[in-house]
PDB file of C-alpha atoms in Angstrom:
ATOM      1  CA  UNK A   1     -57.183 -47.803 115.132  1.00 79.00           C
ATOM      2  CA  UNK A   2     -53.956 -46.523 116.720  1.00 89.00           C
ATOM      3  CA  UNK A   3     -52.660 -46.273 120.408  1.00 92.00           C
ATOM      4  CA  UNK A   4     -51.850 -43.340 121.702  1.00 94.00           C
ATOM      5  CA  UNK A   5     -52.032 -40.899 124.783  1.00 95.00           C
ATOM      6  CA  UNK A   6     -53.217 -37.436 126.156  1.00 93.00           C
ATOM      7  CA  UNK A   7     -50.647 -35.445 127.657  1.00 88.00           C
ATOM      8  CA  UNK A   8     -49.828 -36.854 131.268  1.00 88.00           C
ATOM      9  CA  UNK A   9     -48.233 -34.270 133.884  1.00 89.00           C
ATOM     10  CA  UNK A  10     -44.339 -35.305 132.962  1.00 89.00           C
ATOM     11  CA  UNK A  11     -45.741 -34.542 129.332  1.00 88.00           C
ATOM     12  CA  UNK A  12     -46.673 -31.041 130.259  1.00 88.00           C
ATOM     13  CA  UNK A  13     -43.454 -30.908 131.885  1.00 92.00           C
ATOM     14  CA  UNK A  14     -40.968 -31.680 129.546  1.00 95.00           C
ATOM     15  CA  UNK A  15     -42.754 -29.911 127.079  1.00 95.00           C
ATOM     16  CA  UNK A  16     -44.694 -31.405 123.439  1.00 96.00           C
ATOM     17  CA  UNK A  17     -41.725 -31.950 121.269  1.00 97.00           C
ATOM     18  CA  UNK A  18     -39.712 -33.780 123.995  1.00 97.00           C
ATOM     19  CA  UNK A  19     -42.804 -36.095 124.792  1.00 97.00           C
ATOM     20  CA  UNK A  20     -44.008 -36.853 121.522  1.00 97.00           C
ATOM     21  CA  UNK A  21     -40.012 -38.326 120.991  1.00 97.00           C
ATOM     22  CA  UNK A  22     -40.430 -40.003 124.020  1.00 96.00           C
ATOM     23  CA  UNK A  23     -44.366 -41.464 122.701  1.00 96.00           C
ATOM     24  CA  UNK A  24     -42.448 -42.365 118.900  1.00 96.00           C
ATOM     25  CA  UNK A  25     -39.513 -44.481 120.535  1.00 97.00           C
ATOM     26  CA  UNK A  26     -41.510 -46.300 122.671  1.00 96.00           C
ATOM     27  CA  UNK A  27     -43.925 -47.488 119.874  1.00 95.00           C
ATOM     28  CA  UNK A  28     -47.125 -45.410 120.423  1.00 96.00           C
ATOM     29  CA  UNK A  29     -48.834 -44.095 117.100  1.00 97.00           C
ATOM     30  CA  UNK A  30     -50.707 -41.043 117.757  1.00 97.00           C
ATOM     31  CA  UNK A  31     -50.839 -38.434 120.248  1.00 98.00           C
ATOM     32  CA  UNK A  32     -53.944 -35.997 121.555  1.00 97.00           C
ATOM     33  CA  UNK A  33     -52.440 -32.883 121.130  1.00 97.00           C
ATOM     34  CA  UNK A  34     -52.736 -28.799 122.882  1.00 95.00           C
ATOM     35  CA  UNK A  35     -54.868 -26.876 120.658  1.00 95.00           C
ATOM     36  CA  UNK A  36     -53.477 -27.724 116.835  1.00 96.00           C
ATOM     37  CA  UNK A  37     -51.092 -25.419 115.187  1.00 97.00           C
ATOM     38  CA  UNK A  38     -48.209 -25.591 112.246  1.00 97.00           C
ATOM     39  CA  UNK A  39     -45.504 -26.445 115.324  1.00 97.00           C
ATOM     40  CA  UNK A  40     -47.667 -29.168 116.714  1.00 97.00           C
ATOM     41  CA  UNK A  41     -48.283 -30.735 113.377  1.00 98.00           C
ATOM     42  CA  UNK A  42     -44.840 -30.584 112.272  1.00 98.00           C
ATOM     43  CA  UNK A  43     -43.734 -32.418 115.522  1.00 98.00           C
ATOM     44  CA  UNK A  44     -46.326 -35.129 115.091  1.00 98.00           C
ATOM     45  CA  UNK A  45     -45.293 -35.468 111.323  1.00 98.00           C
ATOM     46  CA  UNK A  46     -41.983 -35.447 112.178  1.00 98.00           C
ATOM     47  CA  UNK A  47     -42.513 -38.078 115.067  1.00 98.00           C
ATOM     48  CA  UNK A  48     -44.594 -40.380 112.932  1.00 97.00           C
ATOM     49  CA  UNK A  49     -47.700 -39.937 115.352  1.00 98.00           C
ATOM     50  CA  UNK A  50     -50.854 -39.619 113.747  1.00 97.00           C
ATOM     51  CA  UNK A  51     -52.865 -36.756 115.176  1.00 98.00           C
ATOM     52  CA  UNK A  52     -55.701 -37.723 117.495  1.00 97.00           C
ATOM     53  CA  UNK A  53     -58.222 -35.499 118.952  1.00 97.00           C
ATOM     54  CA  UNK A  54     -57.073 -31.905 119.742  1.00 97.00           C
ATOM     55  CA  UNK A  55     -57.909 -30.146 122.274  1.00 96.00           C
ATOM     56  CA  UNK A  56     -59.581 -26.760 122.410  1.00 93.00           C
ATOM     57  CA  UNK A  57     -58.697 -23.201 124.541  1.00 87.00           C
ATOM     58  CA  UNK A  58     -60.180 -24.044 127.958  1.00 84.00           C
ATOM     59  CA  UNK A  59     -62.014 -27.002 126.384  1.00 81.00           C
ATOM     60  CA  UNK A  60     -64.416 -24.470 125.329  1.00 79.00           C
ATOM     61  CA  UNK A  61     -65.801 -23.505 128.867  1.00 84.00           C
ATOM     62  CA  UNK A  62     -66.715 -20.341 127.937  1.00 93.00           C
ATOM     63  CA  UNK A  63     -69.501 -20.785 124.950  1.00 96.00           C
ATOM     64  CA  UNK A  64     -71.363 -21.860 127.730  1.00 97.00           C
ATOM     65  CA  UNK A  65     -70.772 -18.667 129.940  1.00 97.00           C
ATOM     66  CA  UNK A  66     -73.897 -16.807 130.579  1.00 96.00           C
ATOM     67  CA  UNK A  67     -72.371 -13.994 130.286  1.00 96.00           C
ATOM     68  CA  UNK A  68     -73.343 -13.136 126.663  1.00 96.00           C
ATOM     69  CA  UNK A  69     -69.866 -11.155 125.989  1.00 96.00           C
ATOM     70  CA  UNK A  70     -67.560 -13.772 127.338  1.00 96.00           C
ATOM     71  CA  UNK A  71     -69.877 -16.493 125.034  1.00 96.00           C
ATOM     72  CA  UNK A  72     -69.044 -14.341 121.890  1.00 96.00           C
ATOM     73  CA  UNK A  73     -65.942 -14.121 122.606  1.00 95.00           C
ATOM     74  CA  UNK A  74     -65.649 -17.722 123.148  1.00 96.00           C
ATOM     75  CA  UNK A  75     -67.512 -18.591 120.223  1.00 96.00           C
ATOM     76  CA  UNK A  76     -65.150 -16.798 117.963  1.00 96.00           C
ATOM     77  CA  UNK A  77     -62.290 -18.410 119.364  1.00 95.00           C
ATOM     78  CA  UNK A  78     -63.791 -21.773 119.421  1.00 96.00           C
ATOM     79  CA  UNK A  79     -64.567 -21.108 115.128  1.00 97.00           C
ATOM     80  CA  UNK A  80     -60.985 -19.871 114.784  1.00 96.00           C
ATOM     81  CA  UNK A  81     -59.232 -23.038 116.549  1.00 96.00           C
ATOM     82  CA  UNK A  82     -61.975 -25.725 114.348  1.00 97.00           C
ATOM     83  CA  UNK A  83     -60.673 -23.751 111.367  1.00 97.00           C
ATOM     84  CA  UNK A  84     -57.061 -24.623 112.511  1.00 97.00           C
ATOM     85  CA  UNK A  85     -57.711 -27.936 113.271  1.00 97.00           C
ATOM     86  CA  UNK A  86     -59.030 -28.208 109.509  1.00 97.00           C
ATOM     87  CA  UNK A  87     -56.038 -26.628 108.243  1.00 98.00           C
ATOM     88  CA  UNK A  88     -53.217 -28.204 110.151  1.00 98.00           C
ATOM     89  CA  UNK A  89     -54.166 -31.324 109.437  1.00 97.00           C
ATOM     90  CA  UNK A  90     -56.351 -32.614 112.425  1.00 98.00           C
ATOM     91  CA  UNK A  91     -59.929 -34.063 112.184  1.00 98.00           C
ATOM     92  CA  UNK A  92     -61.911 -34.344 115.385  1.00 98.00           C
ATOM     93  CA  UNK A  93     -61.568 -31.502 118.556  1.00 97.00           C
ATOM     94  CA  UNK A  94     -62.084 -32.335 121.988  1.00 97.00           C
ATOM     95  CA  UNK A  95     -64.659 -30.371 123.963  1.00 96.00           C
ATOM     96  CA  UNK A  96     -66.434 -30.313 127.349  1.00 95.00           C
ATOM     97  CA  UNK A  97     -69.657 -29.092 127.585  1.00 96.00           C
ATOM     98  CA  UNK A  98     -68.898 -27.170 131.024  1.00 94.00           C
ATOM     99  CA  UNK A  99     -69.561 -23.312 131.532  1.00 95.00           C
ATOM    100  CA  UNK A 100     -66.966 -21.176 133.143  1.00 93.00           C
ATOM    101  CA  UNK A 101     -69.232 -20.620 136.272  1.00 94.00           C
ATOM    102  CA  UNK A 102     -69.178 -24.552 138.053  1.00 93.00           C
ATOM    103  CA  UNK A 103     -72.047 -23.441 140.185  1.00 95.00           C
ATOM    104  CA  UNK A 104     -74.548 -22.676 137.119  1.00 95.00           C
ATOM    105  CA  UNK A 105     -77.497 -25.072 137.228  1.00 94.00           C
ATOM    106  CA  UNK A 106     -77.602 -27.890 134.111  1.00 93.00           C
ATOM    107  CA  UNK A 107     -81.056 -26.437 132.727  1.00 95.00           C
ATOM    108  CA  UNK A 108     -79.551 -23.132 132.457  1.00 96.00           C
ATOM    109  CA  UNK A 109     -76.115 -24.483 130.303  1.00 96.00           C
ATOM    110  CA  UNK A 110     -78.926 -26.715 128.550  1.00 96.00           C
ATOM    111  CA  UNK A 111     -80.852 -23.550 127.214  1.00 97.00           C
ATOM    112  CA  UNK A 112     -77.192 -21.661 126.513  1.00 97.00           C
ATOM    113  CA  UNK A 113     -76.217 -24.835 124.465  1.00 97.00           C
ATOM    114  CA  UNK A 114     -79.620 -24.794 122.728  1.00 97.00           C
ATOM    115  CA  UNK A 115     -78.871 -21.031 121.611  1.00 96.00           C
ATOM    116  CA  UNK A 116     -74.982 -21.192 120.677  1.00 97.00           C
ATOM    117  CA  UNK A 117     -74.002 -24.889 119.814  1.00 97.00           C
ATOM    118  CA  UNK A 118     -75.805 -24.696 116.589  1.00 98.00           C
ATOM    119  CA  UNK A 119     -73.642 -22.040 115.495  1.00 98.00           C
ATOM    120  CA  UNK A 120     -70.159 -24.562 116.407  1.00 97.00           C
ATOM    121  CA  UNK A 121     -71.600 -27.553 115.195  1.00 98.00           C
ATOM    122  CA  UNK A 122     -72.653 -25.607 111.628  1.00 98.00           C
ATOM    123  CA  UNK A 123     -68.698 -24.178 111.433  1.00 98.00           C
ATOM    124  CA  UNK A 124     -67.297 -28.089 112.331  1.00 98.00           C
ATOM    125  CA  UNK A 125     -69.553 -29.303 109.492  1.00 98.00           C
ATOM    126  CA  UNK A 126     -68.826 -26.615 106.846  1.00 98.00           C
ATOM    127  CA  UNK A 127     -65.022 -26.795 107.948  1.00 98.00           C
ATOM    128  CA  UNK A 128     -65.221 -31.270 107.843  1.00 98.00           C
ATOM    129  CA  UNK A 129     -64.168 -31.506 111.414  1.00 98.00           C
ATOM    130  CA  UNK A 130     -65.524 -33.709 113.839  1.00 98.00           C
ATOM    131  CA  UNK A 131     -66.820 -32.413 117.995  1.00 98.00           C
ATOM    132  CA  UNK A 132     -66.235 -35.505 120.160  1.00 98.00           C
ATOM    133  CA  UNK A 133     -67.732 -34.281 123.834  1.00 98.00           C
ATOM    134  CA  UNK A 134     -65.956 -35.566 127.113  1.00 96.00           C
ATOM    135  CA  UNK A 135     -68.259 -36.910 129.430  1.00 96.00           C
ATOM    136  CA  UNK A 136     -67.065 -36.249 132.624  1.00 95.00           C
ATOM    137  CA  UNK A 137     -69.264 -34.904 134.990  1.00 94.00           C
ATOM    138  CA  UNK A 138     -67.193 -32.373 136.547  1.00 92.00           C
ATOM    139  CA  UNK A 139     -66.013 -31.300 139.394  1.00 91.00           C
ATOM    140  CA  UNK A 140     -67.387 -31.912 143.057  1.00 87.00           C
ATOM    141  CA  UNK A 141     -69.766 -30.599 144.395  1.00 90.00           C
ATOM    142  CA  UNK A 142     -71.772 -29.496 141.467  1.00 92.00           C
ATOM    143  CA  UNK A 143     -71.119 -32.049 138.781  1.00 93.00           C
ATOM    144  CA  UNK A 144     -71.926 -29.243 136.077  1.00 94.00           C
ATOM    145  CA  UNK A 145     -71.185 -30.839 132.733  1.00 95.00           C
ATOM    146  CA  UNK A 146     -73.566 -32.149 130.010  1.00 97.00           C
ATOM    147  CA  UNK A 147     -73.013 -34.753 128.152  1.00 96.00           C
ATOM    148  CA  UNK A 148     -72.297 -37.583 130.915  1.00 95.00           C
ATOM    149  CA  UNK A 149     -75.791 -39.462 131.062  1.00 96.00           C
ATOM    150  CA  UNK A 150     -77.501 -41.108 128.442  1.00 97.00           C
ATOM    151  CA  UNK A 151     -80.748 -38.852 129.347  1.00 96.00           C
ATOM    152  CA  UNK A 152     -78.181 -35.857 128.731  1.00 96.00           C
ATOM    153  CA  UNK A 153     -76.871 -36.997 125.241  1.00 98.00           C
ATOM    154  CA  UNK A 154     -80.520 -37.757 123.756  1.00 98.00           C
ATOM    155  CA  UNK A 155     -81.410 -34.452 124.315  1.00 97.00           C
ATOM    156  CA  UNK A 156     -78.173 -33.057 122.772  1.00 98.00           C
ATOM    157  CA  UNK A 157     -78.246 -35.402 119.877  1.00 98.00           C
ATOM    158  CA  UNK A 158     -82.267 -34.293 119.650  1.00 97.00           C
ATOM    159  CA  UNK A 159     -81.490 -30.689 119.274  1.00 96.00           C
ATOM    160  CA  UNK A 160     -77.893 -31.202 116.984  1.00 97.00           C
ATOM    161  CA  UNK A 161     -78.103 -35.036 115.033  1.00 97.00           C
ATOM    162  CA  UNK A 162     -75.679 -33.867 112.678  1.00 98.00           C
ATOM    163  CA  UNK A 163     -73.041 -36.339 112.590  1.00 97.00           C
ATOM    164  CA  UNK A 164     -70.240 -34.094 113.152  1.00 98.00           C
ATOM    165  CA  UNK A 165     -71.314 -34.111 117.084  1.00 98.00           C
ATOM    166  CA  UNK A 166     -70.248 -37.325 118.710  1.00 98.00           C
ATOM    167  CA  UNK A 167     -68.744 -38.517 122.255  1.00 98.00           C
ATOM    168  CA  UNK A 168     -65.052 -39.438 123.266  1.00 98.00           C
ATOM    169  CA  UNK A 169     -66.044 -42.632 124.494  1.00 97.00           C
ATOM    170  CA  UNK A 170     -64.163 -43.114 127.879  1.00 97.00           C
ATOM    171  CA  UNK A 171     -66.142 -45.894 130.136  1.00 96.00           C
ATOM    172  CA  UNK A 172     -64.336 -44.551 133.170  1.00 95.00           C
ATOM    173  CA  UNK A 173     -66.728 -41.926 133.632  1.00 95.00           C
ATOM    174  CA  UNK A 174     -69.700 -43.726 133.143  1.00 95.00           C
ATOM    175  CA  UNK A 175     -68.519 -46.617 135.289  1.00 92.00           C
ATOM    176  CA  UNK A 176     -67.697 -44.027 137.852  1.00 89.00           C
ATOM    177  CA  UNK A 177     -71.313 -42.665 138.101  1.00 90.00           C
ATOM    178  CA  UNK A 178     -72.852 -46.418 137.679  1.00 90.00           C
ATOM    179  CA  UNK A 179     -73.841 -46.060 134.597  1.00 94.00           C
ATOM    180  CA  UNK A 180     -73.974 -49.247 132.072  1.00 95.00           C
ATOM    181  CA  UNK A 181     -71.018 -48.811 129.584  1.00 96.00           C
ATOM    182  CA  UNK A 182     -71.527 -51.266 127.501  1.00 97.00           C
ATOM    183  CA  UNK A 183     -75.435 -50.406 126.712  1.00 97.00           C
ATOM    184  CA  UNK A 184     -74.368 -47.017 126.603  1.00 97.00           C
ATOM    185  CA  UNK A 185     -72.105 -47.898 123.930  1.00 97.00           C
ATOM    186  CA  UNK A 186     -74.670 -50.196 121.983  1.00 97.00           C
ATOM    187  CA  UNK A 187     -76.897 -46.939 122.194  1.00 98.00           C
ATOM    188  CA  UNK A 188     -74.400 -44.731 121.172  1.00 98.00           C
ATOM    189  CA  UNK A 189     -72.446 -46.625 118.948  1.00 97.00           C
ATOM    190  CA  UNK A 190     -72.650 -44.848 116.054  1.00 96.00           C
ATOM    191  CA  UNK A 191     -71.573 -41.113 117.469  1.00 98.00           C
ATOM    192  CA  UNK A 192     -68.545 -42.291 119.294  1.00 98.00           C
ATOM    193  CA  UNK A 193     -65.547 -40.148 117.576  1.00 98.00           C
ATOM    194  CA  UNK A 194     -62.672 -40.519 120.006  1.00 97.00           C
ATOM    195  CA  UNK A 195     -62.222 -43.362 122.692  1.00 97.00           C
ATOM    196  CA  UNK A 196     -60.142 -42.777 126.032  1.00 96.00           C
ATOM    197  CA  UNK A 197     -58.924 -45.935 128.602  1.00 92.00           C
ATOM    198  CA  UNK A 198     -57.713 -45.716 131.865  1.00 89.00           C
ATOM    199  CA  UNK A 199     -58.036 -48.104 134.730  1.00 88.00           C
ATOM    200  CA  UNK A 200     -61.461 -47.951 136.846  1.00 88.00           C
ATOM    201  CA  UNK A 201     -61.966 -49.920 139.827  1.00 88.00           C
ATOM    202  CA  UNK A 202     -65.267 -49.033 142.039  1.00 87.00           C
ATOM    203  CA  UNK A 203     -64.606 -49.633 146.008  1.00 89.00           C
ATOM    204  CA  UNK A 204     -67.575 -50.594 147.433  1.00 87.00           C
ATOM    205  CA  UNK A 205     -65.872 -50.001 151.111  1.00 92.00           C
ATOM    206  CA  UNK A 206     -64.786 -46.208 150.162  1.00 85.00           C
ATOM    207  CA  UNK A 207     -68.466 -45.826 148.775  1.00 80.00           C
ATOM    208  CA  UNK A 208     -69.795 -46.784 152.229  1.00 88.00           C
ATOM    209  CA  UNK A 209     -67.610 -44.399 154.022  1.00 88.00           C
ATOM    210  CA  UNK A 210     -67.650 -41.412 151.684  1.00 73.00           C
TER     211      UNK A 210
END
């Protein structure tokens, strides 16, 4: 296992080359990178970071679109940027399962991922690359994604249990919604792909008053 970070908001600001310098002389080991191409690589080579996950073009929002153009589209895209991660060196993108339209009910992404996420998951296995889904819920109010209970990742693991679909394993979220992280994690052991830290505290005060 190696330490490393996502890009943080001075990151984005200074740019990728300048940060992953900044990530090398200050001892991390690998770096989650943009969506993975020959310049990214070459910078992480270069800065003797191993590649973590990599992210996708709007984290894949829109192969969840109910609009069936914008989904093919999407899907395309989403093939296109596994393939690079394949070729560039990478092993394991980073995807939400949100659609573009936050106010879209969960059954309704359910049945879109039940139709189109065969199709991803078949190109990740055929190109060796791994799909580790974020789970965080999503935005207030709706809380659209999937992927952030246990009930939600039993049924996505029921209709895909190929082993190229797995979870970034980031107890924040779960802690955040009151869910058990640790059971989670005994239950889900075996399809984490990607793990994410940050600090968590729960308020109990700012609960009461929200």
């Amino acid at each position: 296992m190696k330490i490393g970070t996502r890009m943080p908001p001075f990151g984005n600001k200074v740019g990728f080359e300048q940060y992953a310098s900044w990530l090398s002389d200050n001892g991390f080991e690998a770096v989650d990178t943009p969506p993975l191409t020959a310049d990214i690589a070459r910078i992480c080579s270069a800065n003797r970071l191993e590649i973590g996950s990599c992210d996708v073009r709007d984290l894949g929002s829109g192969v969840l679109s109910a609009d069936g153009a914008v989904r093919r589209k999407a899907l395309s895209q989403l093939k296109k940027e596994i393939s690079s991660v394949k070729r560039f060196g990478g092993h394991t993108c980073f995807v939400l399962l949100m659609p573009d339209d936050r106010t879209q009910p969960r059954p309704k992404t359910f049945e879109i991922f039940r139709k189109v996420y065969p199709k991803v998951v078949e190109h990740a296995e055929k190109e060796g690359i791994r799909i580790a889904i974020e789970p965080w819920p999503g935005p207030a109010p709706h809380y659209p994604n999937l992927g952030c209970t246990p009930e939600s990742l039993r049924q996505i693991f029921q209709i895909l249990p190929s082993e190229a679909l797995g979870i970034c394993y980031d107890p924040s979220h779960f802690a955040r919604i009151q869910i058990d992280y640790l059971r989670l994690l005994h239950e889900f052991g075996d399809r984490v792909h990607h793990v994410h830290l940050k600090d968590t505290e729960i308020i109990a005060e700012k609960l009461y008053e929200s």
